[in-house]
Coordinates of C-alpha atoms and ligand atoms in Angstrom, one line a residue:
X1 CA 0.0 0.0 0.0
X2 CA 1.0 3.4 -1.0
X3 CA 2.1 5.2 2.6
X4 CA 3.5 9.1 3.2
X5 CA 6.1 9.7 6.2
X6 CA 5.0 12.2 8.1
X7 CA 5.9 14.4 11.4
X8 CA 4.6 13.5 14.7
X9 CA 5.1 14.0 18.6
X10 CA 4.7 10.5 20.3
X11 CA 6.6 8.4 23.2
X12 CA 8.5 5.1 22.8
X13 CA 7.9 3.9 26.2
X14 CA 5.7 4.3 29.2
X15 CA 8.3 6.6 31.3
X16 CA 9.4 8.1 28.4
X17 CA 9.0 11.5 27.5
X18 CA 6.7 12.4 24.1
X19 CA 9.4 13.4 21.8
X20 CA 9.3 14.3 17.7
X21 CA 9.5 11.2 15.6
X22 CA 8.0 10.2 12.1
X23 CA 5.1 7.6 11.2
X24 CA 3.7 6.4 8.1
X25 CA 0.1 7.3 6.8
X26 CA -1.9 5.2 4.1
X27 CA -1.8 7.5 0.8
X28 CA -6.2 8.2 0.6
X29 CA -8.4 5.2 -0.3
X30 CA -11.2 5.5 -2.4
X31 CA -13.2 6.3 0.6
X32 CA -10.6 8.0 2.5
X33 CA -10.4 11.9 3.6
X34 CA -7.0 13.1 3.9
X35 CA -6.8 15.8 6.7
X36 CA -4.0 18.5 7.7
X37 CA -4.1 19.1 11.4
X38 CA -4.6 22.3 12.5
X39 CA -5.5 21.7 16.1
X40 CA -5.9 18.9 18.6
X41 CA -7.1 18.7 21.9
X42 CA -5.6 17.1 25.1
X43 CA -7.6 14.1 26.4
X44 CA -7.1 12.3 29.7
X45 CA -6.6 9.2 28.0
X46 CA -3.7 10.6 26.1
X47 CA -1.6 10.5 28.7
X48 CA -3.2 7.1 30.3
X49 CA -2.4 5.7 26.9
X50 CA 1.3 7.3 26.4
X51 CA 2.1 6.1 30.5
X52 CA 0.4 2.4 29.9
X53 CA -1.6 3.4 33.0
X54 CA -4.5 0.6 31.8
X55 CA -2.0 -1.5 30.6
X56 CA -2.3 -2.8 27.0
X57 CA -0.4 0.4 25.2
X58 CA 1.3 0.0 21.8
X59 CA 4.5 1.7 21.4
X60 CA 5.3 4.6 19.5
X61 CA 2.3 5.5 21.1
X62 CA 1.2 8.9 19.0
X63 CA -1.9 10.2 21.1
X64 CA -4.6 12.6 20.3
X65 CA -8.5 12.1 19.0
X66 CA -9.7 15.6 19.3
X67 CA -8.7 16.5 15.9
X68 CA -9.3 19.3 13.9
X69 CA -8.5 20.0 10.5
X70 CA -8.8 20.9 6.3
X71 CA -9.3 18.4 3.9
X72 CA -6.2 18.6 1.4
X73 CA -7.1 15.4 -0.5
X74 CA -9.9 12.8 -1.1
X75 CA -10.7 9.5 -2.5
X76 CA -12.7 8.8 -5.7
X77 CA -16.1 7.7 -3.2
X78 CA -15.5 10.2 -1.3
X79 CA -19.2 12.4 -1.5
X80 CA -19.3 13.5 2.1
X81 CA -16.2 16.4 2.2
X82 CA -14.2 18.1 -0.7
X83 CA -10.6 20.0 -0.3
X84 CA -11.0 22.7 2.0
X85 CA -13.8 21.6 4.4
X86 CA -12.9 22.1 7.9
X87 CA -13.5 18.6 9.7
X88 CA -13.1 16.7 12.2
X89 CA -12.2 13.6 13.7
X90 CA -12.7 12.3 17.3
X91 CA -12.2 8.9 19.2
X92 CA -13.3 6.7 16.3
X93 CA -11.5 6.0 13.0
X94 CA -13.5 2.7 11.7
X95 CA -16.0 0.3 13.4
X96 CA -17.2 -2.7 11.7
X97 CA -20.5 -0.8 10.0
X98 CA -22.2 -4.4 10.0
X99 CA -23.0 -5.1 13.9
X100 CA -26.4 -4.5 15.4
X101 CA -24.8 -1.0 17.1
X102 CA -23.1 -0.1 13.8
X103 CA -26.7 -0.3 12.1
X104 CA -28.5 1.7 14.9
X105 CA -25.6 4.9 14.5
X106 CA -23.9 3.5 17.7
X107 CA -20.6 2.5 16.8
X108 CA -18.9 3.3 19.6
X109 CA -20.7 0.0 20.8
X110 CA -19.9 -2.0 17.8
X111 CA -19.9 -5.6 18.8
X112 CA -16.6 -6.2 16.8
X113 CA -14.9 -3.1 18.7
X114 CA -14.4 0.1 17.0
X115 CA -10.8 1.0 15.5
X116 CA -9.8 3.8 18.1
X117 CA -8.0 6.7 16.6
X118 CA -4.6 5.8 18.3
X119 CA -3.6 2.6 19.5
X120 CA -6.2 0.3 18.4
X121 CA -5.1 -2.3 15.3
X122 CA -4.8 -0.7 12.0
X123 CA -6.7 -2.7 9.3
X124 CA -4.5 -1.0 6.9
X125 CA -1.1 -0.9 7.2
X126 CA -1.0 -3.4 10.1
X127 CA 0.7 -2.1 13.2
X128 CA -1.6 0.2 15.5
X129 CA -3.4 3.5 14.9
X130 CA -1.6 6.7 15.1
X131 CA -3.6 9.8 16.3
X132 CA -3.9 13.5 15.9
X133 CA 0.1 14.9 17.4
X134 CA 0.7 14.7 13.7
X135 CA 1.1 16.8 10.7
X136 CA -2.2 15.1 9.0
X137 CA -4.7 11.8 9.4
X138 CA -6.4 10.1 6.9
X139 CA -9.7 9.0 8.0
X140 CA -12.3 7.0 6.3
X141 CA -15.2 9.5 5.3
X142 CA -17.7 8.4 7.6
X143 CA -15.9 8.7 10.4
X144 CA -15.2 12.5 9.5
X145 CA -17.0 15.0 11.3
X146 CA -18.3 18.6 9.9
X147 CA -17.3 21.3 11.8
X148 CA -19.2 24.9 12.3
X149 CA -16.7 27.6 10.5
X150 CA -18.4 29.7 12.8
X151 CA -17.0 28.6 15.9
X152 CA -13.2 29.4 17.7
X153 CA -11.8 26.6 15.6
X154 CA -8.9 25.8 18.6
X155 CA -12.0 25.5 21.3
X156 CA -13.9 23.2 18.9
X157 CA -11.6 20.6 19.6
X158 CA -12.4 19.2 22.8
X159 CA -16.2 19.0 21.5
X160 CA -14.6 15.4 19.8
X161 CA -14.2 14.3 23.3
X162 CA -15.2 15.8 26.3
X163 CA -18.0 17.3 24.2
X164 CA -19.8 13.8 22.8
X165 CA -18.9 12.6 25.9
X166 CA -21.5 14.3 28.0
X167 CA -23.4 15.2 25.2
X168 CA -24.3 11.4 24.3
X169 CA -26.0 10.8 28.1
X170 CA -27.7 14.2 27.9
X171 CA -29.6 13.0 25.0
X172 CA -30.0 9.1 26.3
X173 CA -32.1 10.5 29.3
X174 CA -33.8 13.3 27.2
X175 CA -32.7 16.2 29.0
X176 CA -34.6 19.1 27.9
X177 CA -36.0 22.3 29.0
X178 CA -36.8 22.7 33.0
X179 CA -34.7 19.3 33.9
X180 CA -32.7 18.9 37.0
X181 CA -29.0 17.7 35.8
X182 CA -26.2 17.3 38.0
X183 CA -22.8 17.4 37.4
X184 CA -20.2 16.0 39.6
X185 CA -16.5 17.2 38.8
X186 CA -15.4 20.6 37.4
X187 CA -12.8 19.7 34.7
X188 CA -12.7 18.9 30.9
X189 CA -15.9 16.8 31.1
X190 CA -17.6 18.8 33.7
X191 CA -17.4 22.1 32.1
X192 CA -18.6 20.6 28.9
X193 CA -21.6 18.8 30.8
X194 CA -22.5 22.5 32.4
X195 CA -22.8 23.9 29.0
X196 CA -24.4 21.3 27.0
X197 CA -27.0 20.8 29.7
X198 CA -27.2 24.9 29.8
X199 CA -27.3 24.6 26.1
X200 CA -30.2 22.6 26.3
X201 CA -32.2 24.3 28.7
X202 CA -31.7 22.5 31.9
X203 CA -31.4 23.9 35.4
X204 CA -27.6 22.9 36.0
X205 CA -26.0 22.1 39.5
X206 CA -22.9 21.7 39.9
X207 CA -21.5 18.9 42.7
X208 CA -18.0 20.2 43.9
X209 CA -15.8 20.0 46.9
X210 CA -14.6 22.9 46.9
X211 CA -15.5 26.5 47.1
X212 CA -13.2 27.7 44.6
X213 CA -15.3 26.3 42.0
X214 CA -18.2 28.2 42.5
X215 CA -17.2 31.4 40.9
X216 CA -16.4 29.8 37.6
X217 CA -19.1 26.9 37.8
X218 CA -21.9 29.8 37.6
X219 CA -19.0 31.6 34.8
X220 CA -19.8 28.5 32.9
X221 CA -23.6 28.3 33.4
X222 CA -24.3 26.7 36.5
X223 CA -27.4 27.8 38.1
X224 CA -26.7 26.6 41.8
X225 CA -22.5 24.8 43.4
X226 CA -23.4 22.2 45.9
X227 CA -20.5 21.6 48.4
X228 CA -20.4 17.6 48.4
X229 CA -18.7 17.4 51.9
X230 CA -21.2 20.1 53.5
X231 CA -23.9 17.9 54.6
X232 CA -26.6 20.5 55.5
X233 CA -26.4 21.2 51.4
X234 CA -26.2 17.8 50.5
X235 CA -29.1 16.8 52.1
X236 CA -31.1 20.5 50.4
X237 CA -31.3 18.6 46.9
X238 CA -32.3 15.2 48.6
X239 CA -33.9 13.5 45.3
X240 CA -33.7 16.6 43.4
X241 CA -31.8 15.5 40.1
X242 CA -33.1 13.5 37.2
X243 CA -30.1 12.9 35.9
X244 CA -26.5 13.0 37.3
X245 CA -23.1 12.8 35.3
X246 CA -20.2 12.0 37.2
X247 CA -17.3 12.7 35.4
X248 CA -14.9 12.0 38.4
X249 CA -11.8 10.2 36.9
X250 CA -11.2 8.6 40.0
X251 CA -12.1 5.8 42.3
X252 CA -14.7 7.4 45.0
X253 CA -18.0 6.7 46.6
X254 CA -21.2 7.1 44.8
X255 CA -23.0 6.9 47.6
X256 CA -24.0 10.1 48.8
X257 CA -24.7 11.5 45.3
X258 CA -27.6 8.8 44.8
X259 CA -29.7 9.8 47.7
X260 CA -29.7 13.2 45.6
X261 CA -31.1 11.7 42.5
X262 CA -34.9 11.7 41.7
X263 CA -37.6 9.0 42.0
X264 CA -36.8 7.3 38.3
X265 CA -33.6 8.9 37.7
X266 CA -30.1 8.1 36.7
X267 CA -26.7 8.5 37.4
X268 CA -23.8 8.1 34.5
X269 CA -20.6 7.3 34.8
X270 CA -18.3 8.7 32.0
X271 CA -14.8 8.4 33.6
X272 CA -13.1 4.9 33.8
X273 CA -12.7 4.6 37.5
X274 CA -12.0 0.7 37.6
X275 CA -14.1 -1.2 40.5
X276 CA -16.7 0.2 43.1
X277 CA -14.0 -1.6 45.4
X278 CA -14.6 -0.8 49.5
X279 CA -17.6 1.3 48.5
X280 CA -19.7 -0.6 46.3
X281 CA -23.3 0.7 45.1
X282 CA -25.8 0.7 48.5
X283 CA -28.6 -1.3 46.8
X284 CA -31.4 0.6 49.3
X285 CA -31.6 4.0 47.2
X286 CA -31.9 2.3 44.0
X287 CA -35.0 0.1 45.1
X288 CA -36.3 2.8 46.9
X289 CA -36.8 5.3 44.4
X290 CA -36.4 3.2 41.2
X291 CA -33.4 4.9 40.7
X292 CA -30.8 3.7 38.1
X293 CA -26.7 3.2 38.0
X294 CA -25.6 3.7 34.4
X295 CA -22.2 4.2 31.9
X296 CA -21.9 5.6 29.2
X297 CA -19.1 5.8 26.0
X298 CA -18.2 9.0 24.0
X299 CA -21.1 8.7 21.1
X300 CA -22.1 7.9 18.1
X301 CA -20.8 9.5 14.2
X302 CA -24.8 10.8 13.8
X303 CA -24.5 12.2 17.3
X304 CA -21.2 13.7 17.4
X305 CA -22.4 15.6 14.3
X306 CA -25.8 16.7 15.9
X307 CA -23.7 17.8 19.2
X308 CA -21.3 19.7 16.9
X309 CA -24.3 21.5 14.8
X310 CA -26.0 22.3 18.1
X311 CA -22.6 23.8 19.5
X312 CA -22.5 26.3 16.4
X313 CA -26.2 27.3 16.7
X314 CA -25.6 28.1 20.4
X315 CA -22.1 29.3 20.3
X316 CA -20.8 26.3 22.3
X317 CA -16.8 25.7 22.8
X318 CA -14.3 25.3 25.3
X319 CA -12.6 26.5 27.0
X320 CA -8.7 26.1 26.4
X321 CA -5.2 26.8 26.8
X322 CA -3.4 26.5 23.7
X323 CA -0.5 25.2 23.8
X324 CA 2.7 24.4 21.2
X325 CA 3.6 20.5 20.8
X326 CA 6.4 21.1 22.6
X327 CA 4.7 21.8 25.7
X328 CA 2.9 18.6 26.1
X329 CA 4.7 16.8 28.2
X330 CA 5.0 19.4 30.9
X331 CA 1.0 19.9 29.9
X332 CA 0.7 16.4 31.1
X333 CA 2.0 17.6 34.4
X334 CA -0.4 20.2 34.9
X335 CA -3.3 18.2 34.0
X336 CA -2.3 15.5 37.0
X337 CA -2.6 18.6 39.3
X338 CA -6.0 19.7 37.1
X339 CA -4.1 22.6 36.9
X340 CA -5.7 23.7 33.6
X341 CA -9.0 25.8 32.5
X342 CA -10.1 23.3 30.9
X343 CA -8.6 21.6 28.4
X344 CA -5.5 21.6 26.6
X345 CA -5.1 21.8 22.9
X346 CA -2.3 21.8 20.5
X347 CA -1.7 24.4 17.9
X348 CA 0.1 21.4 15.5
X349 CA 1.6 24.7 13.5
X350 CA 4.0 24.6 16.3
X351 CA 5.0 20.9 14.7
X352 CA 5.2 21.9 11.7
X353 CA 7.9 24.8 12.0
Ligands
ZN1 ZN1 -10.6 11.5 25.1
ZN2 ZN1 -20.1 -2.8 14.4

């Protein structure tokens, strides 16, 4: 197969730092859009993946699925993009388009696993999957995204992430105008949750444990900060929230936040955080309020595009510090100590140079 060697910033082992090194790119199928990076955002998982935190990591490991870009070349099928369209891609690359989930627009469920943009097996060229710290991607046009020219192109970014990730559970439980949603956390995913769910009309309250959130929770458009450790407040919005999303990317007790949620509602999980472990689920507010425990994965191609449209009808981004590729591996740093308003993303001219 025809390939292109092309710049990229990646690590070559789990205590190594990211460093500039070269990969090769399949030359655009038939199908393919070929896609010069302009930005790309800085996930959680990138750094998981490039440490081999959750084990499993292929090296080079070249991170980065928040990816945004112009298409310089397409294949012959192509009818979805033409040179020039500002796209994007985010956590998917390929799924198998045949599987129950595939047919329903739900491929980040496929039943044959979906081909993650970096380190998942590359049907291709063999090897693993490279993603967006790179000079350009070539992505199999349904699994390119359209992005609103309107919009702060750099703040799109995280939309292909943290955006579909809270977006996707929004939309499962319906959330629409005058509903209670909760958001536990206040980082990437948590600001994106207290927009979207803004966005959408909901009255939005924000779970912290600390009162230095409050200032820019209600910046963001949080309607009312609950202190989680202050019990007086805690127990104020006893069965309040139809839905929760807990976007805590740690191990911690759910406990406490279920007593909060309403008589049918739901709390999500979006952030890996392994086993329930020492504080596993109490089964007595579930039963007593038919209330419900629930995950949930980025989102779907169809999705991703509806939460991307909605974002440039309602002026939706995030907010980011932009950063050059160099920085990244002392951005890594920060984000450990969530030292970082609130996501990172790359200016990949700065790789280019
Ligand atoms: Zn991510
Ligand atoms: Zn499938």
């Amino acid at each position: 197969m025809n390939t292109q060697n092309i710049k990229a910033f990646g690590t070559t082992a789990p205590d190594a730092d990211l460093k500039e090194l070269r990969i090769d790119r399949r030359m655009a199928l038939s199908n393919d859009v070929e896609i010069d990076i302009l930005y790309c955002g800085v996930c959680h998982s990138d750094l998981h993946t490039a440490r081999n935190d959750w084990g499993g990591s292929k090296y080079p490991v070249v991170p980065g699925h928040e990816i945004i870009g112009r298409v310089v070349a397409v294949g012959e099928q192509v009818s979805k993009f033409k040179v020039g369209d500002l796209v994007g891609v985010g956590c998917m690359v390929d799924a198998c388009k045949t599987c129950e989930s595939c047919q329903k627009n739900l491929e980040q469920y496929c039943q044959n696993g979906f081909t993650g943009t970096y380190n998942a097996p590359d049907k291709h060229l063999g090897g693993h999957t490279f993603g967006g710290y790179s000079e350009k991607i070539v992505v199999d046009q349904d699994f390119v995204l359209r992005i609103p020219e309107n919009l702060n192109t750099a703040a799109v970014a995280p939309l292909l992430c943290a955006g579909i990730t809270t977006w996707s559970p929004l939309r499962r439980w319906n959330v629409q105008k005058g509903s209670k949603v909760a958001v536990i956390g206040l980082g990437g995913l948590g600001h994106m949750a207290i927009k979207l769910a803004k966005g959408l009309g909901a009255e939005v309250t924000l779970f912290s444990r600390s009162i230095s959130k409050i200032v820019d929770a209600k910046r963001l458009g949080a309607d009312h900060v609950v202190i989680s450790t202050n019990e007086e407040e805690m127990k104020a919005v006893k069965s309040k929230f139809e839905l929760i999303i807990d976007t805590v990317p740690y191990q911690h007790d759910i406990n406490p936040y279920m007593q909060t949620v309403a008589i049918d509602g739901t709390l999500v999980l979006v952030g890996f955080i392994g086993e329930f472990d020492e504080n596993i689920v109490s089964t007595r507010p579930l039963i007593n309020q038919r209330r419900a425990v629930a995950g949930s994965l980025i989102g779907g191609i169809v999705e991703t595009q509806e939460m991307l449209d909605f974002c440039g009808e309602h002026n939706i981004v995030s907010d980011i510090e932009l950063i050059n590729m160099q920085d990244i591996n002392q951005a890594y740093e920060r984000m450990l100590k969530s030292d970082v308003k609130y996501r990172f993303v790359i200016d990949m001219k700065s790789l280019k140079n």
